[in-house]
Coordinates of C-alpha atoms in Angstrom, one line a residue:
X1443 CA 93.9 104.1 110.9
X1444 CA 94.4 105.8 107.9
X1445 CA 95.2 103.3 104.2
X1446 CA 97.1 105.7 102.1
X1447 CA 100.5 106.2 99.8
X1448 CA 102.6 109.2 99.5
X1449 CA 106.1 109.4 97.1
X1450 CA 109.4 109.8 99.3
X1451 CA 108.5 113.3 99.1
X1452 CA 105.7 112.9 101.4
X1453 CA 107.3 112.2 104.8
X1454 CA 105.7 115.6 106.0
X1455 CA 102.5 114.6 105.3
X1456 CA 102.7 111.4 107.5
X1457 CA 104.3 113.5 110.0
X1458 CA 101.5 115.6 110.0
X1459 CA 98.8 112.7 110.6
X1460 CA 100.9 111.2 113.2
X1461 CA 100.6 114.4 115.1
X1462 CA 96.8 114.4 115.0
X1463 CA 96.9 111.2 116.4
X1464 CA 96.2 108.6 113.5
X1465 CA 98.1 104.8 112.9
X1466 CA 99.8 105.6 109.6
X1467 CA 101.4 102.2 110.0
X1468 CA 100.1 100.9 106.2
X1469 CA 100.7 104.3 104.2
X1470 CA 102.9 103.2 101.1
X1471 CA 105.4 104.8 99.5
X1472 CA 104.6 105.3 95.7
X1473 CA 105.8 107.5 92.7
X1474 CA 104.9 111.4 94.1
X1475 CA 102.7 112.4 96.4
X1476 CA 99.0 113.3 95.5
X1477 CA 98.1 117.2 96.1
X1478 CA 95.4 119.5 95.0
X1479 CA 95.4 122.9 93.7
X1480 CA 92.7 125.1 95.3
X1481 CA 91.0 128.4 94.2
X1482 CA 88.5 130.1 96.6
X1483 CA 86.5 132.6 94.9
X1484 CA 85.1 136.3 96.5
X1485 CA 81.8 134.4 98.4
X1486 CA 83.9 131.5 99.5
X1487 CA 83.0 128.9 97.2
X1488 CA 86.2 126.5 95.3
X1489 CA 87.2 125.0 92.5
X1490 CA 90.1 122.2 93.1
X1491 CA 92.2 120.8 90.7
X1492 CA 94.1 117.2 91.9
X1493 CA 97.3 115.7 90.6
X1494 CA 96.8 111.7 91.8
X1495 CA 99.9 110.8 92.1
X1496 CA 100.8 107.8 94.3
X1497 CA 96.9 108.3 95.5
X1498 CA 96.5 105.9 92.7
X1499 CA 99.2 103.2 93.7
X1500 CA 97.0 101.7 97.0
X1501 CA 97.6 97.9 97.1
X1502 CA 95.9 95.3 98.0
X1503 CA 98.1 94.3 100.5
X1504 CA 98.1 97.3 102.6
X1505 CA 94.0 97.5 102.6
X1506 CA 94.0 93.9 103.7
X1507 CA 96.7 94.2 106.3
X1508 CA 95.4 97.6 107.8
X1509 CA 91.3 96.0 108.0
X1510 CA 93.0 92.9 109.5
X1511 CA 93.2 94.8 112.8
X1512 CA 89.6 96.2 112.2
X1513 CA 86.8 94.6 114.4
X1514 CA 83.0 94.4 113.7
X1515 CA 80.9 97.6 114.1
X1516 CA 84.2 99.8 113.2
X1517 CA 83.6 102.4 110.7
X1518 CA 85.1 102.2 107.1
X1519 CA 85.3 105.6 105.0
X1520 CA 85.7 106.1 101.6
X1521 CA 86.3 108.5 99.2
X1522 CA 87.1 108.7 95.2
X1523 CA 90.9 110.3 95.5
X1524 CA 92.5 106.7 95.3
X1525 CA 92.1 103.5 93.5
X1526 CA 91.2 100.1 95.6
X1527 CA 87.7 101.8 97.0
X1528 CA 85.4 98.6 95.9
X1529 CA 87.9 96.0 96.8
X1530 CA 88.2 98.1 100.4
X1531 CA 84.9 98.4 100.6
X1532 CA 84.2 94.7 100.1
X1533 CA 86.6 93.4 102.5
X1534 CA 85.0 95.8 105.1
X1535 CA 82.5 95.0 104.1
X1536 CA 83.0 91.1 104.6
X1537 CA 84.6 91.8 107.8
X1538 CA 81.4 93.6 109.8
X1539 CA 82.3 96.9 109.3
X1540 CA 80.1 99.9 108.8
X1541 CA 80.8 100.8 104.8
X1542 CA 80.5 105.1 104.8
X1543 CA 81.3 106.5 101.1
X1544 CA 81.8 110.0 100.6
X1545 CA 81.2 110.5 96.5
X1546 CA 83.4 113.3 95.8
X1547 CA 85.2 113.5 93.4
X1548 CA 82.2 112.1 91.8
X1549 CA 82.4 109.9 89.3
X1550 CA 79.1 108.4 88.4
X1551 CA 80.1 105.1 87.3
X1552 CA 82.3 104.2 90.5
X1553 CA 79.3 105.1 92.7
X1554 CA 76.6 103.1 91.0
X1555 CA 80.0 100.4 91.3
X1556 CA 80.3 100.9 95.1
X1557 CA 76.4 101.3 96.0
X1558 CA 76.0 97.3 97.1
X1559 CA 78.7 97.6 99.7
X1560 CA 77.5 100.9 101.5
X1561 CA 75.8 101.0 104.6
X1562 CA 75.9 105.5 105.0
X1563 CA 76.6 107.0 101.2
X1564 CA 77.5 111.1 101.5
X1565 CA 76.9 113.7 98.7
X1566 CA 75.9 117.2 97.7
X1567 CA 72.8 118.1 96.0
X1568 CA 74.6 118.2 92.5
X1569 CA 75.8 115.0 93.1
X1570 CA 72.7 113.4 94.3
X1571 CA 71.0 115.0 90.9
X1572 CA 73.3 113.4 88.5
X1573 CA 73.1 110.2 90.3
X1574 CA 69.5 110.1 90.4
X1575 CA 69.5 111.1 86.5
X1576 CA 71.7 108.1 85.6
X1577 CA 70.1 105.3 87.9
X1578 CA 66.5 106.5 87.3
X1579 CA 66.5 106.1 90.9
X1580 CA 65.6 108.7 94.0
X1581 CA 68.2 108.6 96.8
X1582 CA 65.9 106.2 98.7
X1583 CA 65.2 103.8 96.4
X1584 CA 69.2 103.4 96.0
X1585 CA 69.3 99.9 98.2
X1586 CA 71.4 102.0 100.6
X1587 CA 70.4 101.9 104.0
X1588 CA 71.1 105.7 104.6
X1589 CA 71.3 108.2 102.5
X1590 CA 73.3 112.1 103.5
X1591 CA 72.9 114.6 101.0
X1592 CA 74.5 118.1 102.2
X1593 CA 72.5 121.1 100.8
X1594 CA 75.8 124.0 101.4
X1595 CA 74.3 127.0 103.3
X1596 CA 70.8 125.3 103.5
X1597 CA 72.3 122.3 105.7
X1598 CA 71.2 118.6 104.5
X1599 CA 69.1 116.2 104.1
X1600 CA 69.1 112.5 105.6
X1601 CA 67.2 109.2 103.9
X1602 CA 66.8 106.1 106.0
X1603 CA 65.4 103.6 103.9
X1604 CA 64.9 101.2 106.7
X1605 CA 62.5 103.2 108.1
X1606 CA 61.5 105.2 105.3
X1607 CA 62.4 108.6 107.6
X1608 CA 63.0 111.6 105.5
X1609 CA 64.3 114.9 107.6
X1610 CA 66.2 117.9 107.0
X1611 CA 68.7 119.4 109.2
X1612 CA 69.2 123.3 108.8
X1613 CA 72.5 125.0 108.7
X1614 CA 73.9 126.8 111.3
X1615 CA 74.0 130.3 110.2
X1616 CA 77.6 132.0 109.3
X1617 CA 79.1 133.9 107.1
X1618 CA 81.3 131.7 104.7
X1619 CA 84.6 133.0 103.9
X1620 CA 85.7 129.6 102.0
X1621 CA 84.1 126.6 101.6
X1622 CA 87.3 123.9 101.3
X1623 CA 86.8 120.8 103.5
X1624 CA 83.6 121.6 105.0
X1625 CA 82.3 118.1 103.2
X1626 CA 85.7 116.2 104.5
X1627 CA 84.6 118.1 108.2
X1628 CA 81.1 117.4 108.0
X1629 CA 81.6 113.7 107.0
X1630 CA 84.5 112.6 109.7
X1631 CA 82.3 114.2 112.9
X1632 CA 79.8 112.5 111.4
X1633 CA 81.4 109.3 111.7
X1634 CA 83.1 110.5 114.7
X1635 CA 79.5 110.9 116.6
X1636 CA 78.1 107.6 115.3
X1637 CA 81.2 105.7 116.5
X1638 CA 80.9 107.6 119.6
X1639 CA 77.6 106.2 119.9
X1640 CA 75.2 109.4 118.8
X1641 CA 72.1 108.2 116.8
X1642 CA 72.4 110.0 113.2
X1643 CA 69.9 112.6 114.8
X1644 CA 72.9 113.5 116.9
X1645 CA 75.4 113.3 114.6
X1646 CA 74.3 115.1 111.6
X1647 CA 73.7 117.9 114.3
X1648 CA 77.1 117.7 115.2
X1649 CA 78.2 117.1 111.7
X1650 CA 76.2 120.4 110.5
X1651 CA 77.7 122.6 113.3
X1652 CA 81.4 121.4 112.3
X1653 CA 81.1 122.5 108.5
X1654 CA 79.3 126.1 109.5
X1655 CA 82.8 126.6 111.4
X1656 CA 84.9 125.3 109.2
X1657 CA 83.7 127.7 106.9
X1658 CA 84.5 130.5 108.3
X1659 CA 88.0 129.6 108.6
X1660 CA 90.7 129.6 105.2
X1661 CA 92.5 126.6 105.1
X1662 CA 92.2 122.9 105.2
X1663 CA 93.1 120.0 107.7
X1664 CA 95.1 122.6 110.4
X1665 CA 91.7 124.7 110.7
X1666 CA 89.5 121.9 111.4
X1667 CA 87.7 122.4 114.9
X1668 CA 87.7 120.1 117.3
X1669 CA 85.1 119.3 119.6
X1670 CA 85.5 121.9 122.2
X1671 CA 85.3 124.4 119.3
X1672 CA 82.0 123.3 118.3
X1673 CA 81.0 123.3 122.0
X1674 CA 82.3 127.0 122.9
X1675 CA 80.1 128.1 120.1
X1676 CA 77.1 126.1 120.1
X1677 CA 77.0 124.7 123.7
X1678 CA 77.1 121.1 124.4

């Protein structure tokens, strides 16, 4: 189920979703629809520039009406593109469900906002260092329960505070040719393996393999692999 708002220019884009299968049922329509401007440099990396638009315009009313259908142990996710994130995340929260918040865009003062509600909080090293520098705090000591922070080329890192476990995962290794949604990829098969009931071993494994394809690959949502993709390449 995906909580969202477009402008009435953003019919494709709900289109689109509804052919890779997800319940658009409580996008709204707002003022124009949010899109980002992307620049891949020579080695692949990006630099993205976002115009908001109805992003901005969630209401209250849709987050409560699509969670109403939720049920405990379901998986919320997060990111900083809209508005409403803490009240979502409460409500989920409230509900049972399994808070995930990926910090990107980051914006240090609506993640120190959202850290009580989540259960799984995703970023990227740089992320993870400016966070740190303003809380004073480590990622462990965070009062998260588990703590992702994706290291690029050199794979990530995962922090469970419950039972103090620190491990790295390494990268597959690939040649990047652009970078663009390997976080978005890496965090929704993530999700996708622990709903599927992987243990985080599992599914940062899965998670890791995802982004090293994805990043061989220009483009965005239409070049995501899918499972068998991941499979064909790296076995089961």
């Amino acid at each position: 189920v995906h909580i969202g708002a477009v402008g009435r220019d953003g019919d494709w884009a709900i289109e689109r979703l509804t052919e890779y299968g997800v319940d658009t049922r409580y996008i709204t329509y707002g003022s124009t629809t949010g899109h980002a401007i992307i620049m891949v440099d020579r080695l692949g990396e990006n630099a993205i520039l976002i115009h908001s638009g109805a992003n901005l315009e969630i209401t209250e009313r849709a987050i409560g009406a699509a969670l109403g259908q939720s049920s405990t142990g379901d998986y919320f996710v997060a990111q900083n593109e809209t508005n409403m994130q803490f009240e979502a995340a409460s409500l989920a929260k409230k509900l049972g469900l399994t808070v995930v918040y990926a910090a990107a865009p980051f914006d240090v003062d609506v993640v120190q906002m959202m850290l009580p509600m989540i259960d799984i909080l995703v970023l990227n090293q740089v992320e993870a260092d400016q966070l740190q520098k303003a809380t004073g705090k480590p990622p462990q000591d965070l009062g998260v329960a588990q703590v992702i922070i994706t290291l690029g080329a050199k794979g990530c890192r995962w922090f469970n505070a419950e039972t103090e476990v620190s491990k790295v995962f390494d990268a597959e290794p690939v040649k990047a040719v652009d970078t663009t949604g390997a976080g978005d990829t890496f965090t929704g098969f993530m999700v996708a393996g622990l709903d599927r009931g992987l243990p985080m071993e599992q599914a940062l494994k899965l998670a890791s393999r995802a982004g090293a394809i994805m990043v061989t690959r220009h483009g965005t949502a239409d070049v995501i692999p899918d499972l068998k993709d991941i499979q064909d390449r790296f076995g089961p």
